[in-house]
């Protein structure tokens, strides 16, 4: 990268980030602090204070997060006051505010009026994450989720794509990022249809993992038998089961707490330390569905994963634990239209009794109703698994609402029944724009109100990482950095594009989404993945590849 470009780039970066840094407690002194050895970031996707309050009442005891409450995070993104999980996690992972649907890359040009237009270099540019930085610092890295590992939040920590639904590309980057531990769902994105999966590019990434020495596990028992080394544990073809349904529908799956404990056990064997991202992915889905049963089971399991991380951190003494959400979902409230006049006489029983009789998620309820969509069937299933005696009208209303929302028919149970049979209110099936609580423990912890990108900067500072430097090390704009070179994209195989670089009479091929440089019959493993940004036509390579190509 030319000195001029580097200077202009640094300048632009500082200009962009400064407003994020100066105001906050991150300020000055912290930078000098000895980097912590380990960082564990735990994300309860899509929830806020009201859901934690409900979980505490339901548990009947303090939550693990209660003791480490330190502040809050503002969640807006570059083009919306209400966040989507992809840019929200991108801010936490890279320290940059990005746009709707974008994973691990810079914002596009259309921004909120209050947010400055990004410099051209930053638009759709891949951004180095704290996980990539931790790996390059010699630490072990891990991802633990209850969704497919290709889902928006985990993906923002290891992938760089312009659309969160590009699961094949995201999984390809996951496999070529040398992450040490990956637990969650998404097995179908490892192999093509011919091998029982869903990959559209014919690639068999399971073979790639095996060649790279990974252990592959698919059940709790297999996971338990792993005592060291690198492991991919994908326990479902797509997403894992809601915690409340898991014992009934997927007893072979481990819990979030079990996966977190195993990941810490394996990663802590690295003397340089580790970075681990844990997500209770489905708290968000429960709130989208206005489903208190799914919400409570997955949020309380999240709190158990936090407890496991805290137990380790308290013993270790050099571990920073951050627990937070990416945004709120559903707008849940304790108190609803029917308590408008009686709210200050609401007993614990009025709050909890309707919830205690729920033993399945609304998704599981709908799966039981689906084959026989009659009011009788609905009443039977709701009586059986939500413990509610509902009228024929309500059952008919549930079927009507379900028919209206083909993608999420199960949303009907919460929408119809919560207002009448519980004291819980829900304002939307979507996300909300309020600040979310921040919990933190360990050296380098801070308090106060943060902007979302500051969480990324705070995590990087704690790990002793320089994000600007990492961006120059991992993602160099190839066309700009190779004077006299020719950079093209071979898309003869649309599903497997390749960056082709011709310079000094030499020709190299760098498959997109992988960390490989093929030149003169050799294949060189790179320290980062090759990214192609179709929106700008730019290709980004690790500086290591540039050096190899221009012979510096
Ligand atoms: Zn969501």
Coordinates of C-alpha atoms and ligand atoms in Angstrom, one line a residue:
X1 CA 0.0 0.0 0.0
X2 CA 1.5 3.4 -1.0
X3 CA 2.7 5.6 1.8
X4 CA 0.3 8.3 0.5
X5 CA -2.6 5.9 0.6
X6 CA -1.6 4.7 4.1
X7 CA -1.4 8.2 5.4
X8 CA -4.7 9.3 3.8
X9 CA -6.2 6.1 5.0
X10 CA -4.9 6.5 8.6
X11 CA -6.1 10.1 8.5
X12 CA -9.5 9.1 7.3
X13 CA -9.7 6.3 9.9
X14 CA -8.7 8.6 12.8
X15 CA -11.2 11.2 11.6
X16 CA -13.9 8.6 11.6
X17 CA -13.0 6.9 14.9
X18 CA -12.0 10.0 16.9
X19 CA -15.6 11.0 17.8
X20 CA -16.1 7.5 19.1
X21 CA -13.0 7.5 21.3
X22 CA -12.5 11.0 22.8
X23 CA -15.7 11.3 24.9
X24 CA -15.6 7.8 26.5
X25 CA -13.8 6.5 29.6
X26 CA -11.6 4.6 27.1
X27 CA -9.7 8.0 26.7
X28 CA -6.2 8.0 27.6
X29 CA -4.6 6.0 30.4
X30 CA -6.1 2.6 29.5
X31 CA -4.0 2.2 26.3
X32 CA -0.8 1.6 28.5
X33 CA -2.4 -1.2 30.5
X34 CA -0.9 -4.7 30.2
X35 CA -3.2 -6.5 27.7
X36 CA -5.3 -9.2 29.4
X37 CA -4.6 -12.7 28.5
X38 CA -8.1 -13.8 27.7
X39 CA -11.3 -12.1 26.6
X40 CA -14.8 -13.7 26.7
X41 CA -17.6 -11.8 24.9
X42 CA -21.1 -13.2 25.6
X43 CA -24.0 -11.9 23.6
X44 CA -27.7 -12.4 24.5
X45 CA -29.0 -11.5 21.0
X46 CA -32.1 -9.3 21.1
X47 CA -32.9 -8.5 24.7
X48 CA -32.7 -5.7 27.2
X49 CA -33.3 -4.9 30.9
X50 CA -37.0 -5.9 31.0
X51 CA -36.2 -9.4 29.8
X52 CA -33.4 -9.7 32.4
X53 CA -35.9 -8.5 35.1
X54 CA -38.4 -11.2 34.1
X55 CA -35.7 -13.9 34.1
X56 CA -34.6 -12.9 37.6
X57 CA -38.2 -13.1 38.9
X58 CA -38.7 -16.5 37.1
X59 CA -35.4 -17.8 38.5
X60 CA -36.4 -16.6 42.0
X61 CA -32.7 -15.6 42.7
X62 CA -30.2 -13.0 41.4
X63 CA -28.8 -13.6 37.9
X64 CA -25.1 -14.0 37.4
X65 CA -25.0 -10.8 35.3
X66 CA -26.5 -8.8 38.2
X67 CA -23.2 -8.7 40.0
X68 CA -21.3 -7.3 37.0
X69 CA -23.6 -4.6 35.7
X70 CA -21.5 -1.6 34.6
X71 CA -23.4 0.5 32.1
X72 CA -25.1 0.5 28.7
X73 CA -24.5 0.5 25.0
X74 CA -26.2 2.6 22.3
X75 CA -27.1 0.3 19.5
X76 CA -27.9 2.4 16.4
X77 CA -26.2 1.6 13.1
X78 CA -24.9 3.7 10.2
X79 CA -28.3 3.7 8.3
X80 CA -30.9 3.1 11.0
X81 CA -31.7 4.1 14.6
X82 CA -32.8 0.4 15.1
X83 CA -30.1 -2.2 14.6
X84 CA -29.9 -5.4 12.7
X85 CA -27.7 -8.1 14.2
X86 CA -25.1 -8.1 11.4
X87 CA -23.9 -4.5 11.7
X88 CA -24.4 -4.5 15.4
X89 CA -22.0 -7.4 15.8
X90 CA -19.7 -5.9 13.2
X91 CA -19.3 -2.9 15.5
X92 CA -18.5 -5.1 18.5
X93 CA -16.1 -7.2 16.5
X94 CA -14.3 -4.5 14.4
X95 CA -14.8 -1.1 16.1
X96 CA -16.7 0.3 13.1
X97 CA -20.3 1.3 12.6
X98 CA -21.7 -0.4 9.6
X99 CA -24.9 -0.8 7.6
X100 CA -27.9 -3.1 7.6
X101 CA -27.2 -6.7 6.5
X102 CA -23.5 -6.1 6.2
X103 CA -21.1 -8.6 8.0
X104 CA -17.6 -7.6 8.9
X105 CA -17.3 -4.8 6.3
X106 CA -17.5 -1.1 6.2
X107 CA -20.8 0.8 5.7
X108 CA -22.3 1.6 2.4
X109 CA -22.8 5.3 1.4
X110 CA -26.4 5.8 2.5
X111 CA -26.2 6.8 6.1
X112 CA -28.3 8.4 8.8
X113 CA -28.4 12.2 8.7
X114 CA -26.4 12.2 12.0
X115 CA -23.6 9.9 10.7
X116 CA -20.9 11.3 8.4
X117 CA -20.6 9.7 4.9
X118 CA -17.8 7.2 5.1
X119 CA -14.7 7.8 3.1
X120 CA -14.6 5.8 -0.2
X121 CA -11.9 3.4 1.0
X122 CA -14.1 2.3 3.9
X123 CA -17.2 1.5 1.8
X124 CA -17.8 -2.2 1.8
X125 CA -14.2 -2.6 2.9
X126 CA -13.5 -5.8 4.9
X127 CA -12.6 -4.9 8.5
X128 CA -10.3 -6.8 10.8
X129 CA -12.0 -8.3 13.8
X130 CA -10.8 -8.8 17.4
X131 CA -11.0 -12.5 16.8
X132 CA -8.6 -12.3 13.8
X133 CA -6.4 -10.0 15.8
X134 CA -6.3 -12.3 18.8
X135 CA -5.3 -15.2 16.5
X136 CA -2.5 -13.2 15.0
X137 CA -1.3 -12.3 18.5
X138 CA -0.8 -16.1 19.1
X139 CA -4.0 -16.6 21.1
X140 CA -6.5 -19.4 20.6
X141 CA -9.9 -18.4 19.3
X142 CA -13.4 -19.8 19.6
X143 CA -17.1 -19.3 18.7
X144 CA -20.0 -20.9 20.6
X145 CA -23.6 -20.2 19.5
X146 CA -27.0 -21.9 19.3
X147 CA -27.7 -20.9 15.8
X148 CA -25.8 -21.9 12.7
X149 CA -22.3 -20.6 13.1
X150 CA -22.8 -18.8 9.8
X151 CA -25.5 -16.6 11.5
X152 CA -25.0 -12.8 11.6
X153 CA -23.5 -12.4 15.1
X154 CA -20.8 -15.1 15.0
X155 CA -20.1 -14.4 11.3
X156 CA -19.2 -10.8 12.2
X157 CA -16.2 -12.1 14.2
X158 CA -14.6 -14.1 11.4
X159 CA -16.3 -13.4 8.0
X160 CA -16.5 -10.4 5.6
X161 CA -19.5 -10.5 3.3
X162 CA -22.0 -7.9 1.9
X163 CA -25.1 -10.0 2.8
X164 CA -25.7 -11.9 6.1
X165 CA -27.6 -14.6 4.1
X166 CA -24.4 -15.7 2.2
X167 CA -24.1 -18.8 4.4
X168 CA -21.9 -20.8 2.0
X169 CA -19.3 -18.0 1.8
X170 CA -19.4 -17.4 5.5
X171 CA -18.8 -21.1 6.3
X172 CA -16.0 -21.1 3.7
X173 CA -14.3 -18.2 5.5
X174 CA -14.9 -19.9 8.9
X175 CA -13.1 -23.0 7.8
X176 CA -10.2 -21.0 6.4
X177 CA -9.8 -18.7 9.4
X178 CA -8.1 -21.3 11.6
X179 CA -10.6 -20.8 14.4
X180 CA -9.6 -23.3 17.1
X181 CA -13.1 -24.1 18.5
X182 CA -16.4 -23.7 16.8
X183 CA -19.6 -25.0 18.4
X184 CA -23.1 -24.5 17.2
X185 CA -25.3 -25.5 14.2
X186 CA -24.9 -25.2 10.4
X187 CA -23.6 -28.6 9.4
X188 CA -25.5 -28.3 6.1
X189 CA -23.1 -25.5 5.0
X190 CA -20.1 -27.8 5.2
X191 CA -20.9 -30.2 2.4
X192 CA -22.7 -30.2 -1.0
X193 CA -26.1 -31.8 -1.7
X194 CA -24.3 -35.0 -2.9
X195 CA -23.0 -35.4 0.6
X196 CA -26.2 -34.6 2.4
X197 CA -25.6 -30.8 2.7
X198 CA -26.7 -27.6 1.1
X199 CA -23.5 -26.1 -0.4
X200 CA -24.1 -24.8 -3.9
X201 CA -20.4 -24.6 -4.9
X202 CA -19.7 -28.4 -4.7
X203 CA -17.0 -27.8 -2.1
X204 CA -16.6 -30.4 0.7
X205 CA -15.4 -28.3 3.7
X206 CA -15.6 -31.3 6.0
X207 CA -12.6 -32.7 4.1
X208 CA -10.8 -29.4 4.4
X209 CA -11.3 -29.4 8.2
X210 CA -10.0 -33.0 8.4
X211 CA -7.0 -32.2 6.3
X212 CA -6.3 -29.3 8.7
X213 CA -6.4 -31.6 11.7
X214 CA -9.8 -30.7 13.2
X215 CA -11.7 -33.1 15.3
X216 CA -15.3 -33.2 14.0
X217 CA -18.1 -33.8 16.6
X218 CA -21.9 -33.9 16.3
X219 CA -23.2 -34.7 19.8
X220 CA -22.7 -33.8 23.4
X221 CA -21.0 -37.1 24.2
X222 CA -18.6 -36.7 21.3
X223 CA -17.9 -33.1 22.4
X224 CA -17.2 -34.3 26.0
X225 CA -14.5 -36.7 24.7
X226 CA -12.5 -33.9 23.2
X227 CA -9.7 -33.0 25.6
X228 CA -7.4 -30.9 23.5
X229 CA -6.7 -29.6 20.0
X230 CA -8.9 -28.0 17.4
X231 CA -12.6 -29.0 17.0
X232 CA -15.6 -28.2 14.9
X233 CA -18.8 -29.2 16.7
X234 CA -21.9 -28.6 14.6
X235 CA -24.7 -30.3 16.4
X236 CA -27.6 -29.5 13.9
X237 CA -27.9 -29.3 10.2
X238 CA -29.2 -25.7 10.6
X239 CA -30.0 -24.2 14.0
X240 CA -29.9 -26.0 17.4
X241 CA -33.1 -26.5 19.3
X242 CA -34.6 -23.9 21.6
X243 CA -33.3 -24.7 25.1
X244 CA -36.9 -25.5 26.4
X245 CA -37.4 -28.0 23.5
X246 CA -33.8 -29.5 23.5
X247 CA -34.4 -32.3 26.0
X248 CA -37.5 -33.4 24.0
X249 CA -36.5 -32.7 20.4
X250 CA -32.7 -32.9 20.4
X251 CA -31.3 -34.6 23.5
X252 CA -28.0 -35.2 21.8
X253 CA -27.3 -31.5 21.6
X254 CA -25.2 -29.9 24.4
X255 CA -26.4 -26.8 26.2
X256 CA -24.9 -23.4 25.7
X257 CA -23.4 -23.7 29.2
X258 CA -21.8 -27.1 28.3
X259 CA -20.4 -25.8 25.0
X260 CA -19.0 -22.7 26.8
X261 CA -17.3 -24.8 29.5
X262 CA -15.8 -27.1 26.9
X263 CA -14.6 -24.2 24.8
X264 CA -12.9 -22.6 27.8
X265 CA -11.3 -25.9 28.8
X266 CA -9.8 -26.3 25.4
X267 CA -8.8 -22.7 24.7
X268 CA -7.3 -22.1 28.1
X269 CA -4.6 -24.7 27.2
X270 CA -3.0 -22.0 24.9
X271 CA -0.2 -20.3 27.0
X272 CA -0.7 -17.0 25.0
X273 CA -4.3 -16.8 26.0
X274 CA -7.6 -16.9 24.1
X275 CA -10.6 -15.0 22.7
X276 CA -14.0 -16.6 22.9
X277 CA -17.4 -15.3 21.6
X278 CA -20.5 -16.9 23.0
X279 CA -24.0 -16.1 21.8
X280 CA -27.4 -17.1 23.0
X281 CA -28.6 -16.6 19.4
X282 CA -32.3 -17.6 20.0
X283 CA -33.2 -15.1 22.7
X284 CA -33.8 -12.8 19.7
X285 CA -36.0 -15.4 17.9
X286 CA -38.0 -15.9 21.1
X287 CA -38.6 -12.1 21.3
X288 CA -39.4 -11.9 17.6
X289 CA -42.1 -14.5 18.3
X290 CA -43.2 -12.8 21.5
X291 CA -42.7 -16.2 23.1
X292 CA -41.9 -16.0 26.9
X293 CA -41.3 -19.8 27.2
X294 CA -38.5 -19.7 24.6
X295 CA -37.2 -16.4 25.9
X296 CA -36.9 -17.6 29.6
X297 CA -35.3 -20.9 28.7
X298 CA -32.6 -19.4 26.5
X299 CA -31.9 -16.3 28.6
X300 CA -31.5 -18.3 31.8
X301 CA -29.2 -20.7 29.9
X302 CA -27.2 -17.6 28.7
X303 CA -26.9 -16.6 32.4
X304 CA -25.5 -20.0 33.2
X305 CA -22.9 -19.6 30.4
X306 CA -22.0 -16.2 31.9
X307 CA -21.6 -17.9 35.3
X308 CA -19.2 -20.4 33.8
X309 CA -17.2 -17.6 32.2
X310 CA -17.1 -15.7 35.5
X311 CA -16.0 -18.7 37.4
X312 CA -13.1 -19.2 35.1
X313 CA -12.2 -15.4 35.1
X314 CA -12.3 -15.2 38.9
X315 CA -9.8 -18.0 39.1
X316 CA -7.7 -16.9 36.2
X317 CA -7.4 -13.2 37.2
X318 CA -6.3 -12.1 33.7
X319 CA -9.6 -12.6 31.8
X320 CA -12.0 -9.8 30.8
X321 CA -15.6 -10.9 30.5
X322 CA -18.1 -8.8 28.6
X323 CA -21.8 -9.6 28.4
X324 CA -24.2 -7.6 26.4
X325 CA -26.9 -7.6 23.7
X326 CA -26.7 -6.3 20.1
X327 CA -30.2 -4.7 20.3
X328 CA -33.5 -5.3 22.0
X329 CA -36.3 -7.3 20.2
X330 CA -40.0 -7.5 20.7
X331 CA -40.3 -4.5 23.0
X332 CA -41.3 -6.8 25.9
X333 CA -42.7 -5.1 29.1
X334 CA -43.8 -6.4 32.4
X335 CA -47.2 -4.8 32.4
X336 CA -49.6 -4.6 29.4
X337 CA -52.9 -3.2 28.3
X338 CA -54.9 -5.4 30.7
X339 CA -52.9 -4.0 33.7
X340 CA -53.4 -0.4 32.7
X341 CA -55.5 0.2 35.8
X342 CA -54.2 -2.5 38.1
X343 CA -50.4 -2.4 37.5
X344 CA -49.4 -1.5 41.1
X345 CA -51.3 -4.6 42.4
X346 CA -49.4 -7.1 40.3
X347 CA -48.3 -10.1 42.4
X348 CA -45.4 -12.4 41.7
X349 CA -47.9 -15.1 40.9
X350 CA -49.8 -13.0 38.5
X351 CA -46.5 -12.5 36.7
X352 CA -45.1 -16.1 36.9
X353 CA -48.0 -18.5 37.2
X354 CA -48.9 -18.4 33.4
X355 CA -45.2 -18.8 32.5
X356 CA -44.5 -21.8 34.9
X357 CA -46.9 -24.0 33.0
X358 CA -45.1 -23.6 29.6
X359 CA -42.9 -26.5 28.7
X360 CA -42.4 -26.0 24.9
X361 CA -41.5 -23.1 22.6
X362 CA -44.2 -21.6 20.3
X363 CA -42.2 -23.1 17.4
X364 CA -42.7 -26.6 18.9
X365 CA -46.4 -25.8 19.5
X366 CA -46.9 -24.9 15.8
X367 CA -45.1 -28.0 14.7
X368 CA -47.7 -30.0 16.6
X369 CA -50.6 -27.9 15.1
X370 CA -49.3 -27.8 11.6
X371 CA -50.5 -31.3 10.5
X372 CA -54.0 -30.5 11.8
X373 CA -54.8 -26.8 11.8
X374 CA -58.1 -27.0 13.7
X375 CA -59.3 -25.0 16.7
X376 CA -59.6 -28.2 18.7
X377 CA -56.0 -29.1 17.9
X378 CA -54.8 -25.6 18.9
X379 CA -56.7 -25.7 22.2
X380 CA -55.4 -29.2 23.0
X381 CA -51.7 -28.2 22.3
X382 CA -52.0 -24.9 24.2
X383 CA -53.6 -26.7 27.2
X384 CA -51.0 -29.5 27.1
X385 CA -47.8 -27.4 26.7
X386 CA -48.7 -23.8 27.8
X387 CA -51.1 -24.9 30.5
X388 CA -53.8 -22.4 29.3
X389 CA -57.5 -23.1 28.9
X390 CA -58.4 -21.0 25.8
X391 CA -61.7 -20.5 24.0
X392 CA -62.6 -21.6 20.5
X393 CA -62.5 -17.9 19.4
X394 CA -58.9 -17.5 20.6
X395 CA -57.9 -20.8 18.9
X396 CA -59.5 -19.5 15.6
X397 CA -57.7 -16.2 16.1
X398 CA -54.4 -18.0 16.4
X399 CA -55.0 -19.9 13.2
X400 CA -55.9 -16.6 11.4
X401 CA -52.9 -14.8 12.7
X402 CA -50.7 -17.8 11.8
X403 CA -52.1 -17.9 8.3
X404 CA -51.2 -14.2 7.9
X405 CA -47.5 -14.8 8.6
X406 CA -46.3 -17.7 6.4
X407 CA -42.7 -17.3 7.5
X408 CA -43.4 -17.3 11.2
X409 CA -46.8 -18.8 11.9
X410 CA -45.7 -19.7 15.4
X411 CA -45.6 -16.0 16.3
X412 CA -49.4 -16.2 16.6
X413 CA -49.3 -18.0 20.0
X414 CA -47.5 -15.1 21.8
X415 CA -49.3 -12.4 19.9
X416 CA -52.8 -13.7 20.7
X417 CA -52.2 -15.3 24.2
X418 CA -49.8 -13.0 26.0
X419 CA -52.1 -9.9 26.1
X420 CA -55.0 -12.0 27.6
X421 CA -53.3 -14.7 29.7
X422 CA -50.2 -13.0 31.0
X423 CA -49.2 -9.5 32.2
X424 CA -46.5 -9.3 29.6
X425 CA -46.7 -6.7 26.8
X426 CA -45.0 -6.9 23.4
X427 CA -44.8 -3.9 21.0
X428 CA -43.4 -5.5 17.9
X429 CA -42.2 -8.7 16.2
X430 CA -39.1 -6.7 15.2
X431 CA -36.1 -5.1 16.8
X432 CA -36.1 -2.0 19.0
X433 CA -33.7 0.9 19.2
X434 CA -33.2 1.4 22.9
X435 CA -29.8 1.2 24.7
X436 CA -29.0 -2.2 26.1
X437 CA -27.3 -3.1 29.4
X438 CA -23.6 -3.8 29.6
X439 CA -22.0 -6.3 32.0
X440 CA -18.3 -6.6 32.5
X441 CA -15.8 -8.2 34.9
X442 CA -12.0 -8.4 35.0
X443 CA -8.9 -6.3 34.2
X444 CA -9.5 -3.6 31.7
X445 CA -13.2 -3.4 32.5
X446 CA -14.9 -0.1 32.2
X447 CA -18.3 1.5 33.0
X448 CA -20.6 4.1 31.6
X449 CA -22.5 4.6 28.3
X450 CA -20.8 3.4 25.1
X451 CA -21.4 3.7 21.5
X452 CA -21.5 0.2 19.9
X453 CA -18.2 0.6 18.0
X454 CA -16.5 1.5 21.3
X455 CA -17.1 -2.0 22.5
X456 CA -14.9 -3.2 19.6
X457 CA -12.3 -0.7 20.4
X458 CA -12.4 -1.6 24.1
X459 CA -12.1 -5.3 23.4
X460 CA -9.1 -4.6 21.1
X461 CA -7.4 -2.4 23.7
X462 CA -7.9 -5.1 26.3
X463 CA -6.2 -7.6 24.0
X464 CA -3.4 -5.2 23.1
X465 CA -4.5 -5.0 19.5
X466 CA -4.2 -2.1 17.1
X467 CA -7.2 -2.4 14.7
X468 CA -5.9 0.1 12.2
X469 CA -2.7 -1.9 11.9
X470 CA -4.6 -5.1 11.6
X471 CA -6.7 -3.7 8.8
X472 CA -3.5 -2.9 6.9
X473 CA -2.0 -6.3 7.7
X474 CA -5.1 -8.4 6.7
X475 CA -7.0 -6.5 4.0
X476 CA -4.9 -4.6 1.4
X477 CA -6.7 -3.3 -1.7
X478 CA -4.8 -5.4 -4.2
X479 CA -5.3 -3.2 -7.3
X480 CA -3.9 -0.2 -5.3
X481 CA -1.0 -2.0 -3.7
X482 CA 0.5 -3.7 -6.7
X483 CA 1.8 -0.9 -9.0
X484 CA 2.0 -2.1 -12.6
X485 CA 0.1 -5.3 -11.6
X486 CA -3.1 -6.5 -13.1
X487 CA -5.8 -7.7 -10.7
X488 CA -8.8 -9.5 -12.2
X489 CA -11.6 -11.7 -10.8
X490 CA -12.0 -15.1 -12.6
X491 CA -15.7 -15.8 -12.3
X492 CA -15.8 -18.7 -14.8
X493 CA -17.1 -20.8 -11.9
X494 CA -19.6 -18.3 -10.4
X495 CA -19.8 -20.1 -7.0
X496 CA -16.0 -20.2 -6.7
X497 CA -14.5 -16.8 -7.8
X498 CA -10.8 -16.4 -7.8
X499 CA -8.6 -13.3 -7.6
X500 CA -6.0 -13.4 -10.3
X501 CA -2.9 -11.3 -10.0
X502 CA -0.4 -10.8 -12.9
X503 CA 2.8 -8.9 -12.0
X504 CA 6.4 -9.0 -13.2
X505 CA 5.4 -11.8 -15.6
X506 CA 4.2 -14.0 -12.8
X507 CA 0.6 -15.1 -12.4
X508 CA -1.1 -16.0 -9.1
X509 CA -4.5 -17.3 -8.2
X510 CA -6.1 -16.6 -4.8
X511 CA -9.5 -18.3 -4.3
X512 CA -12.0 -15.9 -2.7
X513 CA -13.1 -16.8 0.9
X514 CA -9.9 -18.9 1.5
X515 CA -6.5 -18.2 2.9
X516 CA -4.5 -19.7 -0.1
X517 CA -2.1 -18.2 -2.7
X518 CA -1.4 -20.5 -5.7
X519 CA 1.7 -19.5 -7.7
X520 CA 4.1 -21.4 -9.8
X521 CA 2.6 -24.8 -8.8
X522 CA 2.9 -24.0 -5.1
X523 CA 0.1 -23.3 -2.6
X524 CA 1.0 -20.9 0.2
X525 CA -1.2 -20.7 3.4
X526 CA -1.9 -17.1 4.2
X527 CA -2.5 -15.6 7.6
X528 CA -5.9 -14.2 6.6
X529 CA -8.7 -14.8 4.1
X530 CA -9.0 -13.3 0.6
X531 CA -12.1 -11.1 0.3
X532 CA -13.8 -9.9 -2.9
X533 CA -16.2 -7.0 -2.6
X534 CA -18.7 -7.3 -5.5
X535 CA -20.3 -3.9 -4.7
X536 CA -17.1 -2.1 -5.5
X537 CA -15.3 -4.7 -7.6
X538 CA -12.3 -4.5 -5.2
X539 CA -10.2 -7.5 -4.0
X540 CA -8.5 -7.5 -0.6
X541 CA -5.5 -9.6 0.2
X542 CA -3.3 -10.1 3.3
X543 CA -0.2 -7.9 3.1
X544 CA 1.8 -11.1 3.3
X545 CA 0.4 -12.1 -0.1
X546 CA 1.2 -8.6 -1.5
X547 CA 4.8 -9.0 -0.3
X548 CA 5.0 -12.4 -1.9
X549 CA 3.7 -11.2 -5.2
X550 CA 5.8 -8.0 -5.6
X551 CA 8.8 -9.9 -4.1
X552 CA 9.3 -7.5 -1.2
Ligands
LIG1 ZN1 -33.4 -10.4 15.3

